[in-house]
């Protein structure tokens, strides 16, 4: 891949992050939620309340969140809510681990459940690893997802 192409693709996904930050998807109360978690990033003040509806087969049927925070935190939560829908709990957890690993500079192979488009989205979000102050903004939604999947009460990036 030439550097030119890489820059184009990054610009494309950066636009996507801006769009999700301005117009978060799945920003609502979720009826029938059975997995919930609260997330808080004290460094920036981002707060999220995430709700999932997981069916008897362990598939995430719906995901929604509410909260307030910076554009990166909102965009990350919005993109995460879209990505986990229709995934089984195992795969959703693989996405969390991959996102966390990528944001902290790791370079393991992407899990099989990650389609090319979602891979591009996650890599765009993981671009924050060049800005250490923002890493917790981008990973907050994913830590909150992990907590919701484990059904724990509260999570924090601290
Ligand atoms: Zn933030």
Tab-separated table of N, CA and C and ligand atoms in Angstrom:
chain	number	residue	atom	x	y	z
A	1	UNK	N	0.848	-1.195	0.000
A	1	UNK	CA	0.000	0.000	0.000
A	1	UNK	C	0.889	1.252	0.000
A	2	UNK	N	0.629	2.184	-0.907
A	2	UNK	CA	1.410	3.419	-0.916
A	2	UNK	C	0.964	4.311	0.231
A	3	UNK	N	1.812	5.226	0.576
A	3	UNK	CA	1.453	6.122	1.668
A	3	UNK	C	0.256	6.993	1.277
A	4	UNK	N	0.153	7.259	-0.010
A	4	UNK	CA	-0.939	8.079	-0.526
A	4	UNK	C	-2.289	7.437	-0.216
A	5	UNK	N	-2.400	6.157	-0.597
A	5	UNK	CA	-3.640	5.430	-0.354
A	5	UNK	C	-3.988	5.415	1.132
A	6	UNK	N	-2.964	5.150	1.918
A	6	UNK	CA	-3.153	5.054	3.355
A	6	UNK	C	-3.732	6.363	3.902
A	7	UNK	N	-3.187	7.483	3.418
A	7	UNK	CA	-3.651	8.787	3.881
A	7	UNK	C	-5.100	9.018	3.466
A	8	UNK	N	-5.434	8.626	2.242
A	8	UNK	CA	-6.808	8.779	1.765
A	8	UNK	C	-7.779	8.008	2.643
A	9	UNK	N	-7.407	6.766	2.925
A	9	UNK	CA	-8.290	5.919	3.717
A	9	UNK	C	-8.441	6.490	5.120
A	10	UNK	N	-7.341	6.965	5.669
A	10	UNK	CA	-7.411	7.532	7.010
A	10	UNK	C	-8.327	8.756	7.022
A	11	UNK	N	-8.215	9.578	5.994
A	11	UNK	CA	-9.062	10.778	5.909
A	11	UNK	C	-10.536	10.386	5.839
A	12	UNK	N	-10.803	9.345	5.071
A	12	UNK	CA	-12.176	8.861	4.939
A	12	UNK	C	-12.733	8.460	6.302
A	13	UNK	N	-11.957	7.679	7.034
A	13	UNK	CA	-12.444	7.207	8.325
A	13	UNK	C	-12.444	8.322	9.365
A	14	UNK	N	-11.555	9.311	9.195
A	14	UNK	CA	-11.601	10.439	10.115
A	14	UNK	C	-12.897	11.222	9.941
A	15	UNK	N	-13.341	11.356	8.681
A	15	UNK	CA	-14.639	11.986	8.432
A	15	UNK	C	-15.754	11.216	9.115
A	16	UNK	N	-15.636	9.880	9.060
A	16	UNK	CA	-16.637	9.027	9.679
A	16	UNK	C	-16.685	9.261	11.194
A	17	UNK	N	-15.502	9.380	11.811
A	17	UNK	CA	-15.454	9.629	13.257
A	17	UNK	C	-16.118	10.967	13.577
A	18	UNK	N	-15.814	11.993	12.787
A	18	UNK	CA	-16.420	13.308	13.011
A	18	UNK	C	-17.934	13.223	12.904
A	19	UNK	N	-18.406	12.477	11.901
A	19	UNK	CA	-19.838	12.333	11.686
A	19	UNK	C	-20.502	11.618	12.864
A	20	UNK	N	-19.878	10.533	13.317
A	20	UNK	CA	-20.438	9.805	14.459
A	20	UNK	C	-20.393	10.653	15.729
A	21	UNK	N	-19.348	11.479	15.860
A	21	UNK	CA	-19.230	12.334	17.037
A	21	UNK	C	-20.328	13.384	17.077
A	22	UNK	N	-20.671	13.879	15.896
A	22	UNK	CA	-21.708	14.917	15.819
A	22	UNK	C	-23.105	14.320	15.891
A	23	UNK	N	-23.272	13.168	15.263
A	23	UNK	CA	-24.599	12.517	15.187
A	23	UNK	C	-24.494	11.085	15.675
A	24	UNK	N	-24.372	10.894	16.988
A	24	UNK	CA	-24.182	9.520	17.495
A	24	UNK	C	-25.366	8.619	17.134
A	25	UNK	N	-25.051	7.396	16.676
A	25	UNK	CA	-26.086	6.418	16.383
A	25	UNK	C	-26.435	5.678	17.675
A	26	UNK	N	-27.674	5.195	17.736
A	26	UNK	CA	-28.112	4.385	18.887
A	26	UNK	C	-28.016	5.145	20.206
A	27	UNK	N	-28.184	6.476	20.134
A	27	UNK	CA	-28.163	7.301	21.343
A	27	UNK	C	-29.598	7.385	21.849
A	28	UNK	N	-29.960	6.437	22.729
A	28	UNK	CA	-31.345	6.358	23.184
A	28	UNK	C	-31.439	5.386	24.353
A	29	UNK	N	-32.634	5.347	24.955
A	29	UNK	CA	-32.925	4.348	25.978
A	29	UNK	C	-33.250	3.046	25.251
A	30	UNK	N	-32.792	1.927	25.815
A	30	UNK	CA	-33.038	0.633	25.177
A	30	UNK	C	-34.098	-0.141	25.956
A	31	UNK	N	-35.228	-0.390	25.310
A	31	UNK	CA	-36.274	-1.193	25.948
A	31	UNK	C	-35.822	-2.644	26.034
A	32	UNK	N	-36.078	-3.266	27.169
A	32	UNK	CA	-35.765	-4.679	27.323
A	32	UNK	C	-34.285	-4.976	27.462
A	33	UNK	N	-33.503	-3.978	27.872
A	33	UNK	CA	-32.070	-4.206	28.052
A	33	UNK	C	-31.833	-5.213	29.169
A	34	UNK	N	-30.893	-6.145	28.952
A	34	UNK	CA	-30.577	-7.105	30.018
A	34	UNK	C	-29.089	-7.132	30.381
A	35	UNK	N	-28.299	-6.289	29.755
A	35	UNK	CA	-26.894	-6.108	30.166
A	35	UNK	C	-26.622	-4.616	30.126
A	36	UNK	N	-26.219	-4.069	31.241
A	36	UNK	CA	-25.948	-2.634	31.285
A	36	UNK	C	-24.651	-2.363	32.027
A	37	UNK	N	-24.047	-1.239	31.736
A	37	UNK	CA	-22.857	-0.817	32.463
A	37	UNK	C	-22.702	0.690	32.338
A	38	UNK	N	-22.069	1.257	33.349
A	38	UNK	CA	-21.745	2.680	33.335
A	38	UNK	C	-20.243	2.828	33.146
A	39	UNK	N	-19.867	3.779	32.337
A	39	UNK	CA	-18.449	4.040	32.125
A	39	UNK	C	-18.124	5.490	32.403
A	40	UNK	N	-16.933	5.714	32.955
A	40	UNK	CA	-16.524	7.068	33.303
A	40	UNK	C	-15.046	7.233	33.025
A	41	UNK	N	-14.717	8.270	32.311
A	41	UNK	CA	-13.315	8.605	32.063
A	41	UNK	C	-13.007	9.919	32.768
A	42	UNK	N	-12.463	9.839	33.987
A	42	UNK	CA	-12.262	11.058	34.781
A	42	UNK	C	-11.262	12.031	34.165
A	43	UNK	N	-10.365	11.543	33.313
A	43	UNK	CA	-9.375	12.434	32.703
A	43	UNK	C	-10.028	13.497	31.833
A	44	UNK	N	-11.113	13.103	31.179
A	44	UNK	CA	-11.746	14.001	30.215
A	44	UNK	C	-13.148	14.386	30.650
A	45	UNK	N	-13.753	13.570	31.526
A	45	UNK	CA	-15.117	13.827	31.981
A	45	UNK	C	-16.174	13.100	31.174
A	46	UNK	N	-15.743	12.178	30.309
A	46	UNK	CA	-16.710	11.412	29.506
A	46	UNK	C	-17.480	10.446	30.404
A	47	UNK	N	-18.798	10.397	30.180
A	47	UNK	CA	-19.646	9.446	30.909
A	47	UNK	C	-20.570	8.736	29.942
A	48	UNK	N	-20.684	7.431	30.110
A	48	UNK	CA	-21.539	6.634	29.239
A	48	UNK	C	-22.402	5.702	30.066
A	49	UNK	N	-23.638	5.510	29.628
A	49	UNK	CA	-24.489	4.441	30.145
A	49	UNK	C	-24.831	3.571	28.946
A	50	UNK	N	-24.332	2.339	28.978
A	50	UNK	CA	-24.511	1.428	27.848
A	50	UNK	C	-25.535	0.360	28.210
A	51	UNK	N	-26.401	0.056	27.270
A	51	UNK	CA	-27.405	-0.992	27.475
A	51	UNK	C	-27.399	-1.931	26.277
A	52	UNK	N	-27.419	-3.227	26.568
A	52	UNK	CA	-27.461	-4.251	25.522
A	52	UNK	C	-28.674	-5.141	25.754
A	53	UNK	N	-29.195	-5.682	24.659
A	53	UNK	CA	-30.182	-6.744	24.789
A	53	UNK	C	-29.600	-7.990	24.142
A	54	UNK	N	-29.298	-8.965	24.990
A	54	UNK	CA	-28.683	-10.211	24.529
A	54	UNK	C	-29.731	-11.305	24.593
A	55	UNK	N	-29.913	-12.053	23.500
A	55	UNK	CA	-30.957	-13.086	23.484
A	55	UNK	C	-30.453	-14.403	24.091
A	56	UNK	N	-31.329	-15.398	24.112
A	56	UNK	CA	-31.010	-16.682	24.749
A	56	UNK	C	-29.849	-17.396	24.069
A	57	UNK	N	-29.619	-17.088	22.794
A	57	UNK	CA	-28.505	-17.702	22.068
A	57	UNK	C	-27.186	-16.957	22.298
A	58	UNK	N	-27.247	-15.889	23.105
A	58	UNK	CA	-26.023	-15.139	23.360
A	58	UNK	C	-25.641	-14.192	22.240
A	59	UNK	N	-26.657	-13.749	21.476
A	59	UNK	CA	-26.403	-12.792	20.398
A	59	UNK	C	-26.893	-11.408	20.841
A	60	UNK	N	-26.064	-10.400	20.595
A	60	UNK	CA	-26.443	-9.027	20.928
A	60	UNK	C	-27.469	-8.559	19.895
A	61	UNK	N	-28.721	-8.459	20.329
A	61	UNK	CA	-29.790	-8.067	19.400
A	61	UNK	C	-29.861	-6.561	19.233
A	62	UNK	N	-29.525	-5.836	20.303
A	62	UNK	CA	-29.601	-4.380	20.200
A	62	UNK	C	-28.622	-3.770	21.195
A	63	UNK	N	-28.174	-2.574	20.862
A	63	UNK	CA	-27.234	-1.853	21.727
A	63	UNK	C	-27.557	-0.373	21.643
A	64	UNK	N	-27.552	0.293	22.775
A	64	UNK	CA	-27.831	1.728	22.789
A	64	UNK	C	-27.074	2.345	23.954
A	65	UNK	N	-26.842	3.642	23.861
A	65	UNK	CA	-26.123	4.296	24.952
A	65	UNK	C	-26.650	5.707	25.132
A	66	UNK	N	-26.355	6.244	26.302
A	66	UNK	CA	-26.605	7.648	26.568
A	66	UNK	C	-25.417	8.176	27.339
A	67	UNK	N	-25.298	9.470	27.387
A	67	UNK	CA	-24.180	10.024	28.129
A	67	UNK	C	-23.737	11.332	27.536
A	68	UNK	N	-22.579	11.780	28.015
A	68	UNK	CA	-22.028	13.044	27.557
A	68	UNK	C	-20.525	12.946	27.575
A	69	UNK	N	-19.920	13.542	26.594
A	69	UNK	CA	-18.467	13.506	26.555
A	69	UNK	C	-17.949	14.182	25.314
A	70	UNK	N	-16.663	14.031	25.091
A	70	UNK	CA	-16.038	14.668	23.938
A	70	UNK	C	-16.427	13.921	22.662
A	71	UNK	N	-16.109	14.491	21.529
A	71	UNK	CA	-16.506	13.919	20.239
A	71	UNK	C	-15.915	12.529	20.035
A	72	UNK	N	-14.683	12.317	20.497
A	72	UNK	CA	-14.067	11.000	20.295
A	72	UNK	C	-14.787	9.933	21.119
A	73	UNK	N	-15.129	10.264	22.360
A	73	UNK	CA	-15.840	9.298	23.212
A	73	UNK	C	-17.207	8.970	22.623
A	74	UNK	N	-17.896	10.005	22.138
A	74	UNK	CA	-19.227	9.795	21.561
A	74	UNK	C	-19.125	8.992	20.256
A	75	UNK	N	-18.158	9.337	19.425
A	75	UNK	CA	-17.994	8.629	18.151
A	75	UNK	C	-17.646	7.170	18.388
A	76	UNK	N	-16.775	6.930	19.359
A	76	UNK	CA	-16.364	5.566	19.650
A	76	UNK	C	-17.556	4.745	20.142
A	77	UNK	N	-18.372	5.341	21.030
A	77	UNK	CA	-19.555	4.639	21.550
A	77	UNK	C	-20.549	4.378	20.426
A	78	UNK	N	-20.716	5.354	19.565
A	78	UNK	CA	-21.657	5.217	18.451
A	78	UNK	C	-21.217	4.095	17.514
A	79	UNK	N	-19.938	4.079	17.163
A	79	UNK	CA	-19.431	3.061	16.252
A	79	UNK	C	-19.447	1.684	16.909
A	80	UNK	N	-19.113	1.633	18.192
A	80	UNK	CA	-19.143	0.359	18.917
A	80	UNK	C	-20.562	-0.205	18.918
A	81	UNK	N	-21.564	0.668	19.173
A	81	UNK	CA	-22.951	0.180	19.260
A	81	UNK	C	-23.390	-0.411	17.927
A	82	UNK	N	-22.906	0.152	16.842
A	82	UNK	CA	-23.252	-0.409	15.528
A	82	UNK	C	-22.533	-1.731	15.290
A	83	UNK	N	-21.279	-1.796	15.731
A	83	UNK	CA	-20.465	-2.980	15.426
A	83	UNK	C	-20.891	-4.218	16.206
A	84	UNK	N	-21.364	-4.047	17.444
A	84	UNK	CA	-21.659	-5.236	18.253
A	84	UNK	C	-23.028	-5.829	17.933
A	85	UNK	N	-23.887	-5.043	17.308
A	85	UNK	CA	-25.231	-5.550	16.983
A	85	UNK	C	-25.123	-6.744	16.052
A	86	UNK	N	-25.784	-7.827	16.432
A	86	UNK	CA	-25.770	-9.036	15.608
A	86	UNK	C	-24.583	-9.946	15.889
A	87	UNK	N	-23.662	-9.485	16.754
A	87	UNK	CA	-22.509	-10.316	17.111
A	87	UNK	C	-22.853	-11.151	18.354
A	88	UNK	N	-22.245	-12.325	18.447
A	88	UNK	CA	-22.417	-13.090	19.677
A	88	UNK	C	-21.498	-12.493	20.743
A	89	UNK	N	-21.773	-12.832	21.998
A	89	UNK	CA	-21.030	-12.245	23.111
A	89	UNK	C	-19.523	-12.513	22.973
A	90	UNK	N	-19.176	-13.721	22.537
A	90	UNK	CA	-17.766	-14.067	22.346
A	90	UNK	C	-17.084	-13.133	21.352
A	91	UNK	N	-17.761	-12.915	20.220
A	91	UNK	CA	-17.183	-12.060	19.186
A	91	UNK	C	-17.099	-10.610	19.653
A	92	UNK	N	-18.124	-10.163	20.395
A	92	UNK	CA	-18.102	-8.798	20.915
A	92	UNK	C	-16.906	-8.609	21.834
A	93	UNK	N	-16.604	-9.668	22.605
A	93	UNK	CA	-15.449	-9.580	23.495
A	93	UNK	C	-14.134	-9.559	22.715
A	94	UNK	N	-14.122	-10.296	21.607
A	94	UNK	CA	-12.924	-10.268	20.757
A	94	UNK	C	-12.710	-8.870	20.189
A	95	UNK	N	-13.802	-8.190	19.839
A	95	UNK	CA	-13.677	-6.818	19.331
A	95	UNK	C	-13.090	-5.908	20.399
A	96	UNK	N	-13.578	-6.059	21.633
A	96	UNK	CA	-13.041	-5.254	22.733
A	96	UNK	C	-11.531	-5.482	22.888
A	97	UNK	N	-11.133	-6.756	22.889
A	97	UNK	CA	-9.709	-7.045	23.080
A	97	UNK	C	-8.881	-6.495	21.923
A	98	UNK	N	-9.411	-6.606	20.712
A	98	UNK	CA	-8.673	-6.116	19.554
A	98	UNK	C	-8.538	-4.589	19.616
A	99	UNK	N	-9.636	-3.918	19.962
A	99	UNK	CA	-9.611	-2.457	20.071
A	99	UNK	C	-8.612	-2.017	21.137
A	100	UNK	N	-8.664	-2.690	22.282
A	100	UNK	CA	-7.773	-2.329	23.375
A	100	UNK	C	-6.317	-2.541	22.975
A	101	UNK	N	-6.069	-3.683	22.354
A	101	UNK	CA	-4.708	-4.019	21.928
A	101	UNK	C	-4.207	-3.003	20.900
A	102	UNK	N	-5.052	-2.667	19.918
A	102	UNK	CA	-4.641	-1.750	18.859
A	102	UNK	C	-4.365	-0.357	19.411
A	103	UNK	N	-5.202	0.087	20.347
A	103	UNK	CA	-5.027	1.430	20.921
A	103	UNK	C	-3.795	1.524	21.802
A	104	UNK	N	-3.326	0.386	22.291
A	104	UNK	CA	-2.153	0.431	23.147
A	104	UNK	C	-0.897	0.011	22.379
A	105	UNK	N	-1.013	0.019	21.046
A	105	UNK	CA	0.173	-0.153	20.218
A	105	UNK	C	0.493	-1.567	19.802
A	106	UNK	N	-0.381	-2.525	20.130
A	106	UNK	CA	-0.148	-3.910	19.726
A	106	UNK	C	-0.444	-4.102	18.245
A	107	UNK	N	-0.008	-5.214	17.696
A	107	UNK	CA	-0.294	-5.449	16.284
A	107	UNK	C	-0.676	-6.906	16.018
A	108	UNK	N	-1.486	-7.466	16.898
A	108	UNK	CA	-1.995	-8.814	16.667
A	108	UNK	C	-2.955	-8.796	15.479
A	109	UNK	N	-3.145	-9.958	14.875
A	109	UNK	CA	-4.071	-10.063	13.742
A	109	UNK	C	-5.499	-9.805	14.219
A	110	UNK	N	-6.302	-9.246	13.330
A	110	UNK	CA	-7.702	-8.981	13.647
A	110	UNK	C	-8.457	-10.298	13.795
A	111	UNK	N	-9.436	-10.342	14.709
A	111	UNK	CA	-10.237	-11.565	14.838
A	111	UNK	C	-11.066	-11.795	13.578
A	112	UNK	N	-11.405	-13.054	13.318
A	112	UNK	CA	-12.119	-13.428	12.091
A	112	UNK	C	-13.487	-12.752	11.992
A	113	UNK	N	-14.085	-12.424	13.153
A	113	UNK	CA	-15.428	-11.848	13.142
A	113	UNK	C	-15.427	-10.376	12.714
A	114	UNK	N	-14.241	-9.813	12.516
A	114	UNK	CA	-14.149	-8.396	12.184
A	114	UNK	C	-14.127	-8.229	10.664
A	115	UNK	N	-15.168	-7.602	10.113
A	115	UNK	CA	-15.203	-7.404	8.662
A	115	UNK	C	-14.270	-6.247	8.292
A	116	UNK	N	-13.966	-6.135	7.010
A	116	UNK	CA	-12.977	-5.146	6.562
A	116	UNK	C	-13.405	-3.723	6.931
A	117	UNK	N	-14.678	-3.427	6.802
A	117	UNK	CA	-15.147	-2.069	7.108
A	117	UNK	C	-14.986	-1.761	8.595
A	118	UNK	N	-15.388	-2.721	9.438
A	118	UNK	CA	-15.236	-2.509	10.880
A	118	UNK	C	-13.763	-2.403	11.258
A	119	UNK	N	-12.920	-3.166	10.564
A	119	UNK	CA	-11.481	-3.095	10.815
A	119	UNK	C	-10.985	-1.678	10.540
A	120	UNK	N	-11.438	-1.095	9.423
A	120	UNK	CA	-11.054	0.276	9.080
A	120	UNK	C	-11.519	1.268	10.129
A	121	UNK	N	-12.743	1.059	10.623
A	121	UNK	CA	-13.284	1.955	11.656
A	121	UNK	C	-12.458	1.877	12.942
A	122	UNK	N	-12.143	0.649	13.336
A	122	UNK	CA	-11.380	0.480	14.574
A	122	UNK	C	-9.986	1.072	14.433
A	123	UNK	N	-9.395	0.907	13.252
A	123	UNK	CA	-8.053	1.463	13.076
A	123	UNK	C	-8.086	2.983	13.080
A	124	UNK	N	-9.180	3.562	12.549
A	124	UNK	CA	-9.315	5.010	12.596
A	124	UNK	C	-9.409	5.476	14.041
A	125	UNK	N	-10.230	4.788	14.836
A	125	UNK	CA	-10.345	5.138	16.255
A	125	UNK	C	-9.008	4.961	16.960
A	126	UNK	N	-8.305	3.900	16.582
A	126	UNK	CA	-7.037	3.599	17.246
A	126	UNK	C	-5.950	4.598	16.864
A	127	UNK	N	-6.238	5.465	15.870
A	127	UNK	CA	-5.302	6.547	15.547
A	127	UNK	C	-5.024	7.437	16.750
A	128	UNK	N	-5.891	7.390	17.767
A	128	UNK	CA	-5.682	8.201	18.975
A	128	UNK	C	-4.455	7.753	19.759
A	129	UNK	N	-3.897	6.569	19.419
A	129	UNK	CA	-2.735	6.147	20.206
A	129	UNK	C	-1.570	7.120	20.036
A	130	UNK	N	-1.643	7.969	19.002
A	130	UNK	CA	-0.629	9.008	18.838
A	130	UNK	C	-0.890	10.196	19.766
A	131	UNK	N	-2.040	10.185	20.427
A	131	UNK	CA	-2.409	11.268	21.349
A	131	UNK	C	-2.806	10.631	22.677
A	132	UNK	N	-1.813	10.347	23.511
A	132	UNK	CA	-2.087	9.543	24.720
A	132	UNK	C	-3.231	10.074	25.585
A	133	UNK	N	-3.438	11.404	25.593
A	133	UNK	CA	-4.522	11.949	26.406
A	133	UNK	C	-5.890	11.484	25.913
A	134	UNK	N	-5.971	11.120	24.615
A	134	UNK	CA	-7.272	10.775	24.064
A	134	UNK	C	-7.550	9.274	24.016
A	135	UNK	N	-6.556	8.472	24.345
A	135	UNK	CA	-6.741	7.018	24.237
A	135	UNK	C	-7.908	6.568	25.124
A	136	UNK	N	-7.991	7.141	26.321
A	136	UNK	CA	-9.063	6.710	27.232
A	136	UNK	C	-10.431	7.169	26.754
A	137	UNK	N	-10.459	8.261	25.990
A	137	UNK	CA	-11.729	8.696	25.392
A	137	UNK	C	-12.214	7.652	24.385
A	138	UNK	N	-11.281	7.152	23.568
A	138	UNK	CA	-11.645	6.211	22.506
A	138	UNK	C	-11.943	4.824	23.048
A	139	UNK	N	-11.290	4.444	24.147
A	139	UNK	CA	-11.487	3.079	24.649
A	139	UNK	C	-12.601	2.992	25.693
A	140	UNK	N	-13.093	4.134	26.184
A	140	UNK	CA	-14.117	4.101	27.244
A	140	UNK	C	-15.318	3.244	26.856
A	141	UNK	N	-15.851	3.469	25.652
A	141	UNK	CA	-17.042	2.718	25.235
A	141	UNK	C	-16.761	1.222	25.218
A	142	UNK	N	-15.531	0.855	24.866
A	142	UNK	CA	-15.182	-0.560	24.737
A	142	UNK	C	-14.981	-1.197	26.106
A	143	UNK	N	-14.398	-0.454	27.041
A	143	UNK	CA	-14.315	-0.958	28.421
A	143	UNK	C	-15.722	-1.112	29.004
A	144	UNK	N	-16.590	-0.161	28.658
A	144	UNK	CA	-17.968	-0.231	29.153
A	144	UNK	C	-18.689	-1.426	28.531
A	145	UNK	N	-18.408	-1.680	27.264
A	145	UNK	CA	-18.965	-2.867	26.601
A	145	UNK	C	-18.527	-4.140	27.325
A	146	UNK	N	-17.235	-4.217	27.613
A	146	UNK	CA	-16.711	-5.398	28.303
A	146	UNK	C	-17.409	-5.579	29.652
A	147	UNK	N	-17.595	-4.460	30.368
A	147	UNK	CA	-18.274	-4.528	31.666
A	147	UNK	C	-19.726	-4.982	31.498
A	148	UNK	N	-20.397	-4.471	30.470
A	148	UNK	CA	-21.796	-4.854	30.241
A	148	UNK	C	-21.883	-6.337	29.896
A	149	UNK	N	-20.944	-6.815	29.103
A	149	UNK	CA	-20.961	-8.234	28.729
A	149	UNK	C	-20.751	-9.109	29.956
A	150	UNK	N	-19.974	-8.608	30.898
A	150	UNK	CA	-19.785	-9.316	32.170
A	150	UNK	C	-20.849	-8.925	33.186
A	151	UNK	N	-21.702	-7.974	32.767
A	151	UNK	CA	-22.804	-7.553	33.607
A	151	UNK	C	-22.371	-6.937	34.924
A	152	UNK	N	-21.215	-6.322	34.964
A	152	UNK	CA	-20.782	-5.676	36.186
A	152	UNK	C	-21.392	-4.297	36.251
A	153	UNK	N	-21.383	-3.725	37.407
A	153	UNK	CA	-22.125	-2.501	37.646
A	153	UNK	C	-21.474	-1.258	37.061
A	154	UNK	N	-20.192	-1.151	37.202
A	154	UNK	CA	-19.537	0.110	36.910
A	154	UNK	C	-18.197	-0.131	36.282
A	155	UNK	N	-17.760	0.756	35.432
A	155	UNK	CA	-16.411	0.634	34.922
A	155	UNK	C	-15.776	2.010	34.878
A	156	UNK	N	-14.471	2.007	34.848
A	156	UNK	CA	-13.749	3.249	34.800
A	156	UNK	C	-12.444	2.990	34.087
A	157	UNK	N	-11.936	3.983	33.397
A	157	UNK	CA	-10.664	3.816	32.716
A	157	UNK	C	-9.506	4.040	33.672
A	158	UNK	N	-9.803	4.370	34.926
A	158	UNK	CA	-8.730	4.615	35.895
A	158	UNK	C	-7.937	3.362	36.163
B	1	LIG	ZN1	-12.982	12.452	26.083
